[in-house]
CSV table of C-alpha atoms in Angstrom, one decimal:
chain,number,residue,atom,x,y,z
A,12,MET,CA,48.3,115.0,-55.7
A,13,THR,CA,48.0,116.1,-59.4
A,14,ALA,CA,44.8,115.4,-61.4
A,15,ARG,CA,46.7,112.9,-63.6
A,16,ARG,CA,48.0,111.0,-60.6
A,17,LEU,CA,44.6,111.0,-59.0
A,18,LEU,CA,43.1,109.6,-62.2
A,19,ASP,CA,45.8,106.9,-62.3
A,20,THR,CA,45.1,106.0,-58.7
A,21,LEU,CA,41.3,105.7,-59.3
A,22,SER,CA,41.7,103.7,-62.5
A,23,ALA,CA,43.8,101.1,-60.6
A,24,TYR,CA,40.8,99.7,-58.8
A,25,ASP,CA,38.7,96.7,-59.9
A,26,ARG,CA,35.4,97.6,-61.6
A,27,ARG,CA,33.5,95.8,-58.9
A,28,PHE,CA,34.9,98.3,-56.4
A,29,TRP,CA,33.2,101.1,-58.3
A,30,ILE,CA,29.9,99.3,-58.5
A,31,LEU,CA,30.0,98.9,-54.7
A,32,PHE,CA,30.9,102.6,-54.5
A,33,ALA,CA,27.8,103.4,-56.5
A,34,VAL,CA,25.7,101.1,-54.3
A,35,GLN,CA,27.0,102.9,-51.2
A,36,LEU,CA,26.3,106.3,-52.7
A,37,ILE,CA,22.7,105.6,-53.8
A,38,VAL,CA,21.7,103.7,-50.7
A,39,ALA,CA,23.2,106.4,-48.5
A,40,ILE,CA,21.2,109.1,-50.2
A,41,GLY,CA,18.0,107.3,-49.1
A,42,PHE,CA,19.2,106.3,-45.7
A,43,GLY,CA,20.7,109.7,-45.0
A,44,ALA,CA,17.3,111.3,-45.9
A,45,ALA,CA,15.5,109.3,-43.3
A,46,MET,CA,17.8,108.4,-40.4
A,47,PRO,CA,18.4,111.8,-38.9
A,48,PHE,CA,14.6,112.3,-38.4
A,49,VAL,CA,13.7,108.9,-36.8
A,50,SER,CA,14.4,110.1,-33.3
A,51,ILE,CA,12.6,113.4,-33.9
A,52,PHE,CA,9.6,111.5,-35.3
A,53,LEU,CA,9.4,109.2,-32.2
A,54,HIS,CA,9.9,112.1,-29.7
A,55,ASP,CA,7.9,114.9,-31.3
A,56,VAL,CA,5.2,113.1,-33.3
A,57,VAL,CA,4.7,109.8,-31.4
A,58,GLY,CA,5.4,111.6,-28.1
A,59,VAL,CA,7.7,109.2,-26.3
A,60,SER,CA,10.6,110.3,-24.0
A,61,MET,CA,14.2,110.4,-25.2
A,62,THR,CA,14.9,107.5,-22.8
A,63,TYR,CA,12.3,105.5,-24.7
A,64,VAL,CA,13.8,106.5,-28.0
A,65,GLY,CA,17.2,105.4,-26.7
A,66,THR,CA,15.8,102.1,-25.7
A,67,ILE,CA,14.3,101.5,-29.2
A,68,MET,CA,17.7,102.4,-30.7
A,69,LEU,CA,19.4,100.0,-28.2
A,70,VAL,CA,17.2,97.1,-29.1
A,71,SER,CA,17.4,97.7,-32.8
A,72,ALA,CA,21.2,98.0,-32.7
A,73,LEU,CA,21.5,94.8,-30.6
A,74,ILE,CA,19.4,93.0,-33.2
A,75,SER,CA,21.4,94.5,-36.0
A,76,ALA,CA,24.5,93.1,-34.3
A,77,VAL,CA,23.1,89.6,-34.8
A,78,GLY,CA,22.6,90.6,-38.5
A,79,ARG,CA,26.2,91.7,-38.8
A,80,VAL,CA,27.5,88.3,-37.5
A,81,LEU,CA,25.0,86.4,-39.6
A,82,GLY,CA,25.9,88.4,-42.7
A,83,GLY,CA,29.6,87.9,-42.2
A,84,GLU,CA,29.1,84.1,-42.0
A,85,ILE,CA,26.9,84.0,-45.1
A,86,ALA,CA,29.5,86.1,-46.9
A,87,ASP,CA,32.3,83.6,-46.1
A,88,ARG,CA,30.2,80.4,-46.7
A,89,PHE,CA,28.0,81.2,-49.7
A,90,GLY,CA,29.7,84.2,-51.2
A,91,ARG,CA,29.5,88.0,-51.1
A,92,ARG,CA,27.0,88.4,-54.0
A,93,PRO,CA,24.2,86.1,-52.7
A,94,LEU,CA,24.4,87.9,-49.4
A,95,LEU,CA,24.2,91.3,-51.0
A,96,THR,CA,21.3,90.3,-53.2
A,97,PHE,CA,19.2,89.0,-50.3
A,98,GLY,CA,20.1,91.8,-48.0
A,99,MET,CA,19.3,94.6,-50.5
A,100,ALA,CA,15.9,92.9,-51.3
A,101,ALA,CA,15.2,92.8,-47.5
A,102,ARG,CA,16.0,96.5,-47.3
A,103,VAL,CA,13.4,97.2,-50.0
A,104,VAL,CA,10.7,95.3,-48.1
A,105,THR,CA,11.5,96.6,-44.6
A,106,PHE,CA,11.8,100.3,-45.7
A,107,GLY,CA,8.6,100.0,-47.6
A,108,ALA,CA,6.9,98.7,-44.4
A,109,MET,CA,8.5,101.6,-42.4
A,110,ALA,CA,7.0,104.1,-44.8
A,111,TYR,CA,3.5,102.5,-44.3
A,112,VAL,CA,3.6,102.4,-40.4
A,113,VAL,CA,4.8,106.0,-40.3
A,114,HIS,CA,2.1,107.1,-42.7
A,115,ILE,CA,-0.7,105.6,-40.6
A,116,ARG,CA,0.9,106.9,-37.4
A,117,ALA,CA,1.1,103.5,-35.8
A,118,SER,CA,2.0,103.1,-32.1
A,119,ALA,CA,5.5,103.5,-30.9
A,120,LEU,CA,5.7,99.8,-30.3
A,121,VAL,CA,4.8,99.0,-34.0
A,122,VAL,CA,7.1,101.7,-35.4
A,123,GLY,CA,9.9,100.4,-33.2
A,124,GLY,CA,9.3,96.8,-34.3
A,125,VAL,CA,9.5,97.7,-37.9
A,126,PHE,CA,12.6,99.9,-37.3
A,127,VAL,CA,14.3,96.8,-35.7
A,128,ALA,CA,13.6,94.9,-38.9
A,129,VAL,CA,15.0,97.8,-41.0
A,130,ARG,CA,18.2,97.8,-38.9
A,131,PHE,CA,18.5,94.0,-39.1
A,132,ALA,CA,18.2,93.9,-42.9
A,133,GLY,CA,20.7,96.8,-43.4
A,134,SER,CA,23.2,95.2,-41.0
A,135,MET,CA,23.4,92.0,-42.9
A,136,VAL,CA,24.6,93.8,-46.0
A,137,ARG,CA,27.5,95.7,-44.5
A,138,PRO,CA,29.9,92.7,-43.8
A,139,GLY,CA,29.4,91.6,-47.4
A,140,LEU,CA,30.2,95.0,-48.8
A,141,SER,CA,33.3,95.4,-46.6
A,142,ALA,CA,34.5,91.9,-47.4
A,143,MET,CA,34.1,92.3,-51.1
A,144,VAL,CA,36.2,95.5,-51.0
A,145,ALA,CA,38.9,93.5,-49.2
A,146,ASP,CA,38.6,90.8,-51.8
A,147,VAL,CA,39.2,93.1,-54.8
A,148,VAL,CA,41.8,95.5,-53.2
A,149,GLU,CA,45.3,94.5,-52.2
A,150,SER,CA,46.2,95.0,-48.5
A,151,SER,CA,48.6,97.8,-49.0
A,152,ARG,CA,45.9,100.0,-50.5
A,153,ARG,CA,43.0,99.2,-48.2
A,154,VAL,CA,43.1,102.4,-46.1
A,155,GLU,CA,42.9,104.3,-49.3
A,156,ALA,CA,40.1,102.0,-50.7
A,157,TYR,CA,38.0,102.2,-47.6
A,158,ALA,CA,38.5,106.0,-47.6
A,159,LEU,CA,37.1,106.1,-51.1
A,160,PHE,CA,34.3,103.8,-50.0
A,161,ARG,CA,33.4,106.2,-47.2
A,162,ILE,CA,33.4,109.1,-49.7
A,163,GLY,CA,30.6,107.2,-51.6
A,164,ALA,CA,28.6,106.7,-48.4
A,165,ASN,CA,29.0,110.2,-47.2
A,166,ALA,CA,28.4,111.9,-50.5
A,167,GLY,CA,25.1,110.2,-50.1
A,168,TRP,CA,24.8,111.6,-46.6
A,169,ALA,CA,25.6,115.0,-48.1
A,170,ILE,CA,22.7,114.8,-50.5
A,171,GLY,CA,20.2,112.7,-48.4
A,172,PRO,CA,19.7,114.9,-45.4
A,173,ALA,CA,19.2,118.0,-47.5
A,174,ILE,CA,16.4,116.1,-49.4
A,175,GLY,CA,15.1,114.8,-46.1
A,176,GLY,CA,14.9,118.3,-44.6
A,177,PHE,CA,12.8,119.3,-47.6
A,178,LEU,CA,10.6,116.2,-47.7
A,179,VAL,CA,9.9,116.1,-43.9
A,180,ALA,CA,7.8,119.3,-44.4
A,181,THR,CA,5.5,117.1,-46.6
A,182,SER,CA,5.5,113.9,-44.5
A,183,TYR,CA,7.8,111.7,-42.6
A,184,ALA,CA,6.5,108.7,-44.7
A,185,SER,CA,8.0,110.3,-47.8
A,186,LEU,CA,11.5,109.9,-46.3
A,187,PHE,CA,11.1,106.1,-46.1
A,188,LEU,CA,9.6,105.9,-49.6
A,189,LEU,CA,12.8,107.6,-50.9
A,190,THR,CA,14.9,105.1,-49.0
A,191,THR,CA,12.9,102.2,-50.4
A,192,PHE,CA,13.4,103.4,-53.9
A,193,ALA,CA,17.2,103.9,-53.3
A,194,SER,CA,17.5,100.4,-51.9
A,195,LEU,CA,15.7,99.1,-55.1
A,196,ILE,CA,18.3,100.8,-57.3
A,197,GLY,CA,21.1,99.3,-55.2
A,198,LEU,CA,19.5,95.8,-55.6
A,199,VAL,CA,19.4,96.2,-59.4
A,200,LEU,CA,23.1,97.2,-59.4
A,201,ILE,CA,24.1,94.2,-57.4
A,202,ILE,CA,22.1,91.7,-59.5
A,203,PHE,CA,23.2,93.0,-63.0
A,204,PHE,CA,26.6,94.5,-62.5
A,205,THR,CA,28.6,92.5,-59.9
A,206,THR,CA,30.3,89.1,-59.9
A,207,GLU,CA,31.4,87.0,-57.1
A,208,SER,CA,34.7,88.0,-55.5
A,209,ILE,CA,35.5,85.4,-52.9
A,210,ARG,CA,38.4,83.1,-53.7
A,211,GLN,CA,38.4,80.8,-50.6
A,212,ILE,CA,35.2,79.5,-49.1
A,213,GLU,CA,35.0,78.9,-45.3
A,214,SER,CA,34.9,75.1,-45.0
A,215,GLU,CA,34.2,74.6,-41.3
A,216,GLN,CA,30.7,73.5,-40.3
A,217,PHE,CA,28.8,76.5,-39.0
A,218,ALA,CA,28.5,76.9,-35.3
A,219,PHE,CA,27.8,80.2,-33.5
A,220,ARG,CA,30.7,79.4,-31.1
A,221,ARG,CA,33.1,79.6,-34.1
A,222,VAL,CA,31.9,83.1,-34.8
A,223,LEU,CA,33.0,84.0,-31.4
A,224,ASP,CA,36.3,82.2,-31.8
A,225,VAL,CA,37.8,85.3,-33.4
A,226,ALA,CA,37.7,86.8,-29.9
A,227,ARG,CA,40.7,84.5,-29.2
A,228,ASP,CA,42.7,86.8,-31.4
A,229,LEU,CA,43.8,89.2,-28.6
A,230,ARG,CA,45.0,91.8,-31.0
A,231,PHE,CA,41.7,91.9,-32.7
A,232,LEU,CA,39.8,91.8,-29.4
A,233,MET,CA,41.7,94.8,-28.2
A,234,LEU,CA,40.8,96.7,-31.3
A,235,CYS,CA,37.1,95.8,-30.9
A,236,GLY,CA,37.0,96.6,-27.2
A,237,TRP,CA,38.3,100.2,-27.6
A,238,SER,CA,36.2,100.7,-30.7
A,239,VAL,CA,33.1,100.0,-28.7
A,240,LEU,CA,33.7,103.1,-26.6
A,241,LEU,CA,34.2,105.2,-29.7
A,242,PHE,CA,31.1,103.8,-31.3
A,243,VAL,CA,29.1,104.9,-28.2
A,244,VAL,CA,30.3,108.4,-28.9
A,245,MET,CA,29.5,108.1,-32.7
A,246,GLY,CA,26.0,106.8,-31.7
A,247,GLN,CA,25.0,110.3,-30.6
A,248,PHE,CA,25.0,111.5,-34.2
A,249,ALA,CA,21.4,110.9,-35.3
A,250,SER,CA,19.8,110.7,-31.8
A,251,THR,CA,21.0,112.9,-28.9
A,252,PHE,CA,22.7,115.4,-31.2
A,253,ALA,CA,19.7,115.7,-33.5
A,254,VAL,CA,17.2,116.3,-30.6
A,255,PHE,CA,19.5,118.6,-28.7
A,256,SER,CA,20.1,120.7,-31.8
A,257,THR,CA,16.4,121.2,-32.5
A,258,GLN,CA,15.0,121.3,-28.9
A,259,VAL,CA,17.7,123.0,-26.9
A,260,VAL,CA,19.7,125.1,-29.4
A,261,GLY,CA,16.5,125.7,-31.3
A,262,ILE,CA,17.4,125.2,-34.9
A,263,ALA,CA,14.8,124.2,-37.5
A,264,LYS,CA,14.5,120.7,-38.8
A,265,ALA,CA,15.5,121.9,-42.3
A,266,GLN,CA,18.7,123.3,-40.7
A,267,LEU,CA,19.3,119.9,-39.1
A,268,GLY,CA,19.2,118.4,-42.6
A,269,VAL,CA,21.7,121.0,-43.7
A,270,LEU,CA,24.0,120.1,-40.8
A,271,PHE,CA,24.0,116.4,-41.9
A,272,THR,CA,24.6,117.6,-45.5
A,273,ILE,CA,27.6,119.6,-44.3
A,274,SER,CA,28.9,116.5,-42.7
A,275,GLY,CA,28.7,114.6,-46.0
A,276,VAL,CA,30.4,117.4,-47.8
A,277,VAL,CA,33.2,117.5,-45.3
A,278,VAL,CA,33.7,113.7,-45.8
A,279,VAL,CA,33.8,114.1,-49.6
A,280,LEU,CA,36.4,117.0,-49.3
A,281,PHE,CA,38.6,115.6,-46.5
A,282,GLN,CA,38.3,111.8,-46.7
A,283,TRP,CA,41.1,111.5,-49.2
A,284,PRO,CA,43.5,113.8,-47.3
A,285,ALA,CA,42.6,112.1,-44.0
A,286,ALA,CA,43.4,108.7,-45.6
A,287,TRP,CA,46.7,110.0,-46.8
A,288,LEU,CA,47.5,111.3,-43.3
A,289,ALA,CA,46.4,108.0,-41.7
A,290,GLY,CA,48.8,106.2,-44.1
A,291,ARG,CA,51.6,108.4,-42.9
A,292,VAL,CA,51.0,108.3,-39.2
A,293,GLY,CA,50.0,104.7,-39.1
A,294,ILE,CA,46.9,102.8,-38.0
A,295,ARG,CA,47.6,103.3,-34.3
A,296,TRP,CA,47.8,107.0,-34.3
A,297,GLY,CA,45.1,107.3,-36.9
A,298,LEU,CA,42.7,105.6,-34.5
A,299,VAL,CA,43.8,107.9,-31.6
A,300,LEU,CA,43.4,111.1,-33.7
A,301,GLY,CA,40.0,110.1,-34.8
A,302,CYS,CA,38.9,109.5,-31.2
A,303,ILE,CA,40.3,112.9,-30.0
A,304,LEU,CA,38.5,114.8,-32.8
A,305,TYR,CA,35.2,113.1,-32.0
A,306,ALA,CA,35.6,114.0,-28.3
A,307,LEU,CA,36.4,117.7,-29.1
A,308,GLY,CA,33.5,117.9,-31.6
A,309,TYR,CA,30.9,116.6,-29.2
A,310,PHE,CA,32.1,118.6,-26.2
A,311,SER,CA,31.9,121.8,-28.3
A,312,VAL,CA,28.2,121.2,-28.8
A,313,SER,CA,27.7,122.1,-25.1
A,314,PHE,CA,28.7,125.7,-26.0
A,315,ALA,CA,26.5,126.0,-29.1
A,316,ALA,CA,24.4,129.1,-29.1
A,317,GLY,CA,23.0,128.8,-32.6
A,318,PHE,CA,23.2,127.2,-36.0
A,319,PRO,CA,26.7,128.6,-37.0
A,320,PHE,CA,28.3,127.2,-33.9
A,321,LEU,CA,26.7,123.8,-34.6
A,322,ILE,CA,28.3,123.9,-38.1
A,323,VAL,CA,31.7,124.1,-36.5
A,324,SER,CA,30.9,121.3,-34.1
A,325,MET,CA,29.7,119.1,-37.0
A,326,VAL,CA,32.9,119.8,-39.0
A,327,ILE,CA,35.1,118.7,-36.1
A,328,ILE,CA,32.9,115.5,-35.5
A,329,THR,CA,33.1,114.6,-39.2
A,330,LEU,CA,36.9,115.0,-39.3
A,331,GLY,CA,36.9,112.4,-36.5
A,332,GLU,CA,34.8,110.2,-38.7
A,333,VAL,CA,37.0,110.5,-41.8
A,334,THR,CA,40.1,109.7,-39.8
A,335,PHE,CA,38.8,106.8,-37.7
A,336,THR,CA,36.4,104.8,-40.0
A,337,PRO,CA,38.6,103.8,-42.9
A,338,THR,CA,41.6,103.3,-40.6
A,339,SER,CA,39.6,100.9,-38.4
A,340,MET,CA,38.2,99.0,-41.4
A,341,ALA,CA,41.7,98.6,-42.9
A,342,ALA,CA,42.9,97.3,-39.5
A,343,VAL,CA,40.2,94.6,-39.5
A,344,ALA,CA,40.8,93.6,-43.1
A,345,ASN,CA,44.5,93.3,-42.6
A,346,MET,CA,44.3,91.3,-39.4
A,347,ALA,CA,41.8,88.7,-40.8
A,348,PRO,CA,42.9,85.4,-42.4
A,349,LYS,CA,41.8,85.4,-46.0
A,350,ALA,CA,39.1,82.8,-45.6
A,351,LYS,CA,37.6,84.6,-42.6
A,352,ILE,CA,37.4,88.2,-43.6
A,353,GLY,CA,33.7,88.2,-43.6
A,354,ARG,CA,33.7,86.6,-40.1
A,355,TYR,CA,36.1,89.3,-38.8
A,356,MET,CA,34.1,92.0,-40.4
A,357,GLY,CA,30.9,90.5,-38.9
A,358,PHE,CA,32.5,90.4,-35.4
A,359,PHE,CA,33.8,94.0,-35.7
A,360,GLY,CA,30.2,94.9,-36.8
A,361,LEU,CA,29.1,93.3,-33.6
A,362,ALA,CA,31.3,95.6,-31.6
A,363,GLU,CA,30.1,98.5,-33.8
A,364,ALA,CA,26.5,97.6,-33.3
A,365,LEU,CA,27.0,97.3,-29.5
A,366,GLY,CA,28.5,100.7,-29.3
A,367,TRP,CA,25.9,102.3,-31.6
A,368,SER,CA,23.2,100.6,-29.6
A,369,LEU,CA,24.5,101.8,-26.3
A,370,GLY,CA,25.2,105.3,-27.7
A,371,PRO,CA,21.5,106.5,-28.1
A,372,PHE,CA,20.6,104.7,-24.9
A,373,VAL,CA,23.3,106.4,-22.8
A,374,GLY,CA,22.7,109.6,-24.6
A,375,GLY,CA,19.0,109.4,-24.0
A,376,ILE,CA,19.4,108.9,-20.3
A,377,LEU,CA,22.0,111.7,-20.1
A,378,PHE,CA,19.7,114.0,-22.1
A,379,ASP,CA,16.7,113.4,-19.8
A,380,SER,CA,18.9,113.7,-16.6
A,381,LEU,CA,21.3,116.6,-17.6
A,382,LEU,CA,19.2,118.7,-19.9
A,383,GLY,CA,19.9,121.8,-17.8
A,384,ALA,CA,23.7,121.1,-17.7
A,385,PRO,CA,24.9,120.7,-21.3
A,386,SER,CA,28.5,120.8,-20.3
A,387,ALA,CA,28.0,117.8,-18.1
A,388,LEU,CA,26.0,116.0,-20.8
A,389,TRP,CA,28.5,116.5,-23.6
A,390,GLY,CA,31.5,116.3,-21.2
A,391,ILE,CA,30.6,112.8,-20.3
A,392,ILE,CA,30.2,111.8,-23.9
A,393,ALA,CA,33.6,113.4,-24.8
A,394,GLY,CA,35.2,111.7,-21.9
A,395,ILE,CA,34.2,108.3,-23.4
A,396,GLY,CA,35.9,109.3,-26.6
A,397,LEU,CA,39.1,110.3,-24.8
A,398,ALA,CA,39.1,107.0,-22.9
A,399,ALA,CA,39.0,105.2,-26.3
A,400,ALA,CA,41.9,107.3,-27.5
A,401,ALA,CA,44.0,106.5,-24.4
A,402,GLY,CA,43.1,102.8,-24.9
A,403,PHE,CA,44.3,102.7,-28.5
A,404,ALA,CA,47.5,104.7,-27.7
A,405,ALA,CA,48.4,102.3,-24.8
A,406,THR,CA,47.5,98.9,-26.3
A,407,THR,CA,47.9,98.9,-30.1
A,408,ARG,CA,50.9,98.8,-32.3
A,409,ASP,CA,50.9,99.4,-36.0
A,410,SER,CA,53.1,96.3,-36.7
A,411,ARG,CA,50.4,94.1,-35.1
A,412,MET,CA,47.7,95.5,-37.4
A,413,SER,CA,49.6,95.8,-40.7
A,414,GLY,CA,48.4,92.5,-42.1
A,415,LEU,CA,52.0,91.2,-42.5
A,416,ASN,CA,51.6,88.4,-40.0
A,417,GLU,CA,51.8,84.8,-41.0
A,418,SER,CA,48.1,84.1,-40.5
A,419,ASN,CA,47.3,86.4,-43.4
A,420,GLY,CA,49.9,84.6,-45.6
């Protein structure tokens, strides 16, 4: 793609899309600086087991699943902008509280409780962001748009962990102060630079059972079901992988920050080519390829003998991310009726939260049980990814996810 063609492509997007891109970038810098070190703080500083860390992650992610569903409903009923304003304000408050409890070295129970609140606040925002992108981008360009959106998030992840690796030498609390400030900037951008994008308000009276009604869409339910397995694998990213790298392989915490920075750089460099590839091979095989790359990347961790090898593993894992994530988001947006995009995004977020919650929990148990057998530890995790790939290959068809069905009219 020539530079002129690239500029023409970028200029075709609505201004609100680029504001959302900026929000993703800034918030991800703060979140990326703190998140990779949460498990390490709980395990090394507070002194709890990895099984306990996994349990905290499980509870927080299950609560965040409720936030996803609630956020999706609010986005459909009251608009994307009110949800984003409230959610970003809640992020400022909860991350500020997290900085305080970490600073005073509160108990694992208190830190875990505040972390649950952090995850809940953050989870409410995501369906609104995803739904607004769908509102302002035509269906034929959504894989490309969500790929660009991921570049914003992961450019932040490229910068954030490097900053976090530096700040953690000063204090863990400083990580969450940075995240608080980043969330505040995001809130300002939402308030002053975005306008409402929703065109059709959900008119049905709210009932939680209606949220679950989307599960009657069997095409969508299959997508969510296989995605849960892949999200379990993805959930190892900032928990099992982080602790294994520092404790077993023996890299420094600053090097861990560099690893996550490399991941962000790989996303920035390869997200666009991956989106182009996914557009050529189709949603079905884009999902399959993403799962296979995740499985290969995590299994390779079992052979890591040092920092350079972990770099290779991280690159492969991240290539799985840049392939799977925008493809899955485009599939959800294309399958959803226009008045229920937020609800579908929220339900898919429920599946994502379930997988991400089970991931650290499963990984924590495997870590404590198979610490002396890394091939078994990472082989089981890779096997879950391959099971997801087989599921997508066997049960999905591009034509059923293209968004050209009558319900999307």
